[in-house]
Short mmCIF file of C-alpha atoms in Angstrom, two decimals:
data_model
loop_
_atom_site.label_atom_id
_atom_site.label_comp_id
_atom_site.label_asym_id
_atom_site.label_seq_id
_atom_site.Cartn_x
_atom_site.Cartn_y
_atom_site.Cartn_z
CA UNK A 25 162.10 81.75 -207.88
CA UNK A 26 160.45 85.20 -207.32
CA UNK A 27 159.69 86.44 -203.93
CA UNK A 28 156.48 88.06 -205.10
CA UNK A 29 153.21 86.99 -203.31
CA UNK A 30 152.36 84.56 -206.23
CA UNK A 31 155.96 83.24 -207.32
CA UNK A 32 154.56 80.69 -209.58
CA UNK A 33 152.41 83.21 -211.54
CA UNK A 34 155.68 85.42 -211.75
CA UNK A 35 157.37 82.69 -213.74
CA UNK A 36 154.96 83.43 -216.71
CA UNK A 37 156.90 86.57 -217.26
CA UNK A 38 160.17 84.72 -218.05
CA UNK A 39 161.08 84.64 -221.79
CA UNK A 40 159.16 82.28 -223.86
CA UNK A 41 156.98 80.81 -221.07
CA UNK A 42 153.87 82.60 -222.22
CA UNK A 43 154.34 81.15 -225.72
CA UNK A 44 154.59 77.74 -224.09
CA UNK A 45 151.47 78.13 -222.14
CA UNK A 46 149.51 79.14 -225.36
CA UNK A 47 150.90 76.34 -227.48
CA UNK A 48 149.81 73.73 -224.84
CA UNK A 49 146.43 75.31 -224.57
CA UNK A 50 145.86 75.07 -228.14
CA UNK A 51 147.29 71.52 -228.35
CA UNK A 52 144.94 70.36 -225.63
CA UNK A 53 141.85 72.26 -227.05
CA UNK A 54 142.67 70.48 -230.33
CA UNK A 55 142.46 66.95 -228.94
CA UNK A 56 139.33 67.62 -226.79
CA UNK A 57 137.86 68.94 -229.85
CA UNK A 58 138.33 65.69 -231.81
CA UNK A 59 134.93 64.01 -232.68
CA UNK A 60 135.92 60.65 -231.18
CA UNK A 61 136.25 62.28 -227.82
CA UNK A 62 132.38 62.84 -227.91
CA UNK A 63 131.74 59.12 -228.02
CA UNK A 64 134.92 57.26 -226.82
CA UNK A 65 136.74 59.41 -224.44
CA UNK A 66 137.03 56.74 -221.78
CA UNK A 67 138.91 54.64 -224.43
CA UNK A 68 141.33 57.51 -225.19
CA UNK A 69 141.81 57.99 -221.47
CA UNK A 70 142.77 54.38 -220.85
CA UNK A 71 145.22 54.17 -223.69
CA UNK A 72 146.65 57.56 -222.54
CA UNK A 73 147.10 55.95 -219.17
CA UNK A 74 149.07 52.94 -220.53
CA UNK A 75 151.22 55.11 -222.83
CA UNK A 76 151.92 57.44 -220.11
CA UNK A 77 152.84 54.57 -217.83
CA UNK A 78 155.35 53.20 -220.38
CA UNK A 79 156.89 56.67 -220.95
CA UNK A 80 157.56 57.33 -217.43
CA UNK A 81 159.00 53.70 -217.03
CA UNK A 82 161.36 54.36 -219.97
CA UNK A 83 162.67 57.61 -218.34
CA UNK A 84 163.42 55.43 -215.07
CA UNK A 85 165.28 52.78 -217.30
CA UNK A 86 162.72 50.50 -218.24
CA UNK A 87 162.20 51.30 -222.02
CA UNK A 88 159.86 48.38 -222.94
CA UNK A 89 157.71 48.38 -226.04
CA UNK A 90 154.17 49.44 -225.67
CA UNK A 91 152.69 46.08 -226.67
CA UNK A 92 155.09 44.25 -224.09
CA UNK A 93 153.65 46.64 -221.37
CA UNK A 94 150.10 45.88 -222.64
CA UNK A 95 150.44 42.18 -222.59
CA UNK A 96 152.35 41.61 -219.46
CA UNK A 97 150.59 40.89 -216.29
CA UNK A 98 153.40 39.71 -214.23
CA UNK A 99 155.75 42.49 -212.77
CA UNK A 100 158.51 41.21 -210.46
CA UNK A 101 159.94 43.01 -207.43
CA UNK A 102 163.33 43.72 -209.13
CA UNK A 103 164.95 45.30 -212.08
CA UNK A 104 163.00 46.61 -215.15
CA UNK A 105 159.55 44.56 -214.36
CA UNK A 106 159.44 46.37 -211.04
CA UNK A 107 159.91 49.72 -212.67
CA UNK A 108 157.14 48.98 -215.12
CA UNK A 109 154.82 47.73 -212.52
CA UNK A 110 155.38 50.81 -210.39
CA UNK A 111 154.74 53.12 -213.30
CA UNK A 112 151.30 51.36 -214.16
CA UNK A 113 150.29 51.46 -210.48
CA UNK A 114 151.03 55.13 -210.18
CA UNK A 115 149.10 56.05 -213.21
CA UNK A 116 146.21 54.12 -211.90
CA UNK A 117 146.28 55.70 -208.56
CA UNK A 118 146.91 59.31 -209.68
CA UNK A 119 143.40 59.95 -210.78
CA UNK A 120 142.16 58.88 -207.49
CA UNK A 121 143.96 61.60 -205.51
CA UNK A 122 143.03 64.72 -207.03
CA UNK A 123 140.84 66.01 -204.01
CA UNK A 124 143.39 65.11 -201.59
CA UNK A 125 145.98 66.92 -203.59
CA UNK A 126 144.36 70.20 -203.02
CA UNK A 127 144.46 70.04 -199.25
CA UNK A 128 147.66 67.89 -198.55
CA UNK A 129 150.26 67.43 -201.43
CA UNK A 130 152.65 65.81 -199.00
CA UNK A 131 149.99 63.09 -198.18
CA UNK A 132 149.51 62.49 -201.86
CA UNK A 133 153.33 62.26 -202.46
CA UNK A 134 153.52 59.88 -199.65
CA UNK A 135 150.93 57.71 -200.84
CA UNK A 136 152.40 57.87 -204.44
CA UNK A 137 155.63 56.53 -203.08
CA UNK A 138 153.73 53.73 -201.16
CA UNK A 139 152.04 52.61 -204.29
CA UNK A 140 155.17 52.77 -206.33
CA UNK A 141 157.11 50.65 -203.82
CA UNK A 142 154.28 47.98 -203.92
CA UNK A 143 155.37 46.25 -200.89
CA UNK A 144 158.98 45.54 -202.24
CA UNK A 145 160.83 47.77 -199.94
CA UNK A 146 161.59 48.02 -196.19
CA UNK A 147 158.33 49.31 -194.70
CA UNK A 148 159.96 51.93 -192.57
CA UNK A 149 161.27 53.88 -195.46
CA UNK A 150 158.21 53.62 -197.62
CA UNK A 151 155.79 56.66 -197.74
CA UNK A 152 157.97 59.22 -196.04
CA UNK A 153 160.57 61.56 -197.00
CA UNK A 154 164.28 60.27 -196.48
CA UNK A 155 166.13 60.97 -193.08
CA UNK A 156 169.66 61.97 -192.59
CA UNK A 157 172.12 59.33 -193.84
CA UNK A 158 169.63 57.45 -195.90
CA UNK A 159 170.55 56.70 -199.35
CA UNK A 160 168.66 57.49 -202.67
CA UNK A 161 168.48 55.01 -205.70
CA UNK A 162 167.84 57.41 -208.69
CA UNK A 163 170.84 56.48 -211.01
CA UNK A 164 169.53 58.43 -214.00
CA UNK A 165 169.24 61.71 -212.20
CA UNK A 166 172.81 63.13 -211.63
CA UNK A 167 172.07 66.43 -209.80
CA UNK A 168 173.71 66.99 -206.61
CA UNK A 169 171.50 65.70 -203.76
CA UNK A 170 170.18 68.40 -201.11
CA UNK A 171 170.76 66.91 -197.59
CA UNK A 172 167.77 65.68 -195.68
CA UNK A 173 167.25 69.04 -193.80
CA UNK A 174 167.27 71.26 -196.95
CA UNK A 175 165.06 68.67 -198.68
CA UNK A 176 162.42 68.83 -195.93
CA UNK A 177 162.32 72.57 -195.88
CA UNK A 178 162.03 72.83 -199.71
CA UNK A 179 159.35 70.16 -199.75
CA UNK A 180 157.35 71.87 -197.17
CA UNK A 181 157.71 75.19 -198.81
CA UNK A 182 156.55 73.62 -202.24
CA UNK A 183 153.39 72.07 -200.30
CA UNK A 184 152.43 75.51 -198.77
CA UNK A 185 152.84 77.17 -201.97
CA UNK A 186 150.58 74.52 -203.53
CA UNK A 187 147.88 74.82 -200.68
CA UNK A 188 147.82 78.73 -200.74
CA UNK A 189 146.81 78.50 -204.56
CA UNK A 190 148.42 80.45 -207.52
CA UNK A 191 147.12 82.30 -210.53
CA UNK A 192 149.80 80.53 -212.55
CA UNK A 193 148.94 78.46 -215.57
CA UNK A 194 148.70 74.78 -214.98
CA UNK A 195 151.74 74.14 -217.19
CA UNK A 196 153.89 76.39 -214.81
CA UNK A 197 152.67 74.74 -211.67
CA UNK A 198 153.02 71.31 -213.12
CA UNK A 199 156.62 71.96 -214.41
CA UNK A 200 157.68 73.42 -211.00
CA UNK A 201 156.18 70.39 -209.01
CA UNK A 202 157.92 68.01 -211.40
CA UNK A 203 161.16 69.87 -211.36
CA UNK A 204 161.32 70.39 -207.58
CA UNK A 205 160.60 66.75 -206.86
CA UNK A 206 163.42 65.57 -209.24
CA UNK A 207 165.83 68.13 -207.68
CA UNK A 208 164.91 67.10 -204.09
CA UNK A 209 164.42 63.39 -204.39
CA UNK A 210 162.61 63.14 -201.07
CA UNK A 211 162.34 59.33 -201.22
CA UNK A 212 164.80 56.66 -201.19
CA UNK A 213 163.40 55.33 -204.55
CA UNK A 214 161.13 55.90 -207.37
CA UNK A 215 161.35 59.73 -207.25
CA UNK A 216 161.16 60.06 -211.01
CA UNK A 217 158.00 58.03 -211.34
CA UNK A 218 156.43 60.05 -208.36
CA UNK A 219 157.56 63.40 -209.91
CA UNK A 220 155.91 62.45 -213.17
CA UNK A 221 152.81 61.25 -211.41
CA UNK A 222 152.36 64.43 -209.50
CA UNK A 223 152.89 66.37 -212.75
CA UNK A 224 149.87 64.48 -214.19
CA UNK A 225 147.91 65.22 -211.11
CA UNK A 226 148.52 68.89 -211.55
CA UNK A 227 147.49 69.02 -215.21
CA UNK A 228 144.39 66.88 -214.58
CA UNK A 229 143.34 68.70 -211.33
CA UNK A 230 143.83 72.10 -212.82
CA UNK A 231 141.14 71.64 -215.33
CA UNK A 232 143.67 71.78 -218.29
CA UNK A 233 143.42 68.22 -218.94
CA UNK A 234 140.41 66.83 -217.02
CA UNK A 235 140.31 63.56 -218.58
CA UNK A 236 144.09 62.79 -218.48
CA UNK A 237 144.20 62.38 -222.38
CA UNK A 238 147.51 64.26 -222.75
CA UNK A 239 150.18 62.13 -221.08
CA UNK A 240 153.32 64.35 -220.60
CA UNK A 241 155.20 61.18 -219.74
CA UNK A 242 154.99 60.20 -223.29
CA UNK A 243 156.50 63.18 -224.51
CA UNK A 244 159.21 63.42 -222.09
CA UNK A 245 160.35 59.94 -223.19
CA UNK A 246 159.98 60.96 -226.85
CA UNK A 247 162.26 64.03 -226.16
CA UNK A 248 164.72 61.66 -224.68
CA UNK A 249 166.73 61.03 -221.48
CA UNK A 250 169.46 63.43 -222.48
CA UNK A 251 167.19 66.31 -223.22
CA UNK A 252 165.21 65.58 -219.97
CA UNK A 253 168.46 65.73 -217.99
CA UNK A 254 169.55 68.90 -219.60
CA UNK A 255 166.36 70.63 -219.03
CA UNK A 256 166.19 69.65 -215.47
CA UNK A 257 169.77 71.18 -214.87
CA UNK A 258 168.41 74.23 -216.07
CA UNK A 259 165.56 74.13 -213.43
CA UNK A 260 168.03 73.17 -210.72
CA UNK A 261 170.26 76.10 -211.72
CA UNK A 262 167.47 78.46 -210.53
CA UNK A 263 168.38 80.85 -213.31
CA UNK A 264 165.71 82.51 -215.28
CA UNK A 265 167.06 80.98 -218.51
CA UNK A 266 167.19 77.70 -216.82
CA UNK A 267 163.61 77.76 -215.33
CA UNK A 268 162.23 79.05 -218.56
CA UNK A 269 163.91 76.13 -220.48
CA UNK A 270 162.45 73.59 -218.20
CA UNK A 271 158.94 74.86 -218.51
CA UNK A 272 159.30 74.91 -222.15
CA UNK A 273 160.41 71.35 -222.20
CA UNK A 274 157.54 70.18 -220.08
CA UNK A 275 155.18 72.18 -222.38
CA UNK A 276 156.63 70.51 -225.25
CA UNK A 277 156.24 67.18 -223.66
CA UNK A 278 152.27 67.82 -222.95
CA UNK A 279 152.20 68.85 -226.58
CA UNK A 280 153.64 65.43 -227.70
CA UNK A 281 151.20 63.61 -225.22
CA UNK A 282 148.38 65.34 -226.88
CA UNK A 283 149.59 64.36 -230.32
CA UNK A 284 149.83 60.90 -229.24
CA UNK A 285 146.32 60.85 -228.21
CA UNK A 286 145.20 62.28 -231.50
CA UNK A 287 146.79 59.42 -233.21
CA UNK A 288 144.81 57.20 -230.84
CA UNK A 289 141.68 58.94 -231.58
CA UNK A 290 142.36 58.66 -235.48
CA UNK A 291 143.05 54.91 -235.06
CA UNK A 292 139.69 54.53 -233.28
CA UNK A 293 137.96 56.50 -235.93
CA UNK A 294 139.40 54.09 -238.43
CA UNK A 295 138.33 51.01 -236.37
CA UNK A 296 142.03 50.11 -236.10
CA UNK A 297 142.37 50.24 -232.27
#
């Protein structure tokens, strides 16, 4: 990452990033301009939250049909039900943490992990970054795992960068937060779910998607786990090309999330949802 005074903003100069930012802005503007949003935006927000949770759970290995997620009320403490329940809880919690995020991103990340765990894990390991020698359960992410010392230093650096503020577009900041959390995997479990929830917080809190109707999680799931992992490898490489590819991937995910909510708006307009 650049060593300039605003390293996040510097990423906009990478090849293709400005185009991704513009494409996302246009996609978000289109859905916010839909006539249904003037009357029924709360319904669109609720549906986007459900679909976003389903998408995030799918990327964590629990690829359930939307209607199955919608109808279920019992989510166990193990396996796929545990993952889906965690994703639903995180999506509901993310919107409550916007003001705290601006002052203390680390506090929000701890809260997100606590919510994801839902009382199903050893209390001492929940809501705090992992310590030396503690294992990480994140089987779908195959990147080399930084040791606890490197992780803590980079996590603090990310938090300081966010607190200091940046002129970077929301897409760029959200992509870096998402990618860095997946690369670091600061918690023993649920790192992917937490990273995607943090991406949502940045997109909403920045004002790009204030009603949370463009669920990037939907797009990430639609693009597929293999593409997600490949783009993440690019981020972790730290090369300009890799960073640009990851930001573009996240941008495409937001565009697909906006498209999903456009379909919801069209269904509401027809009276079919």
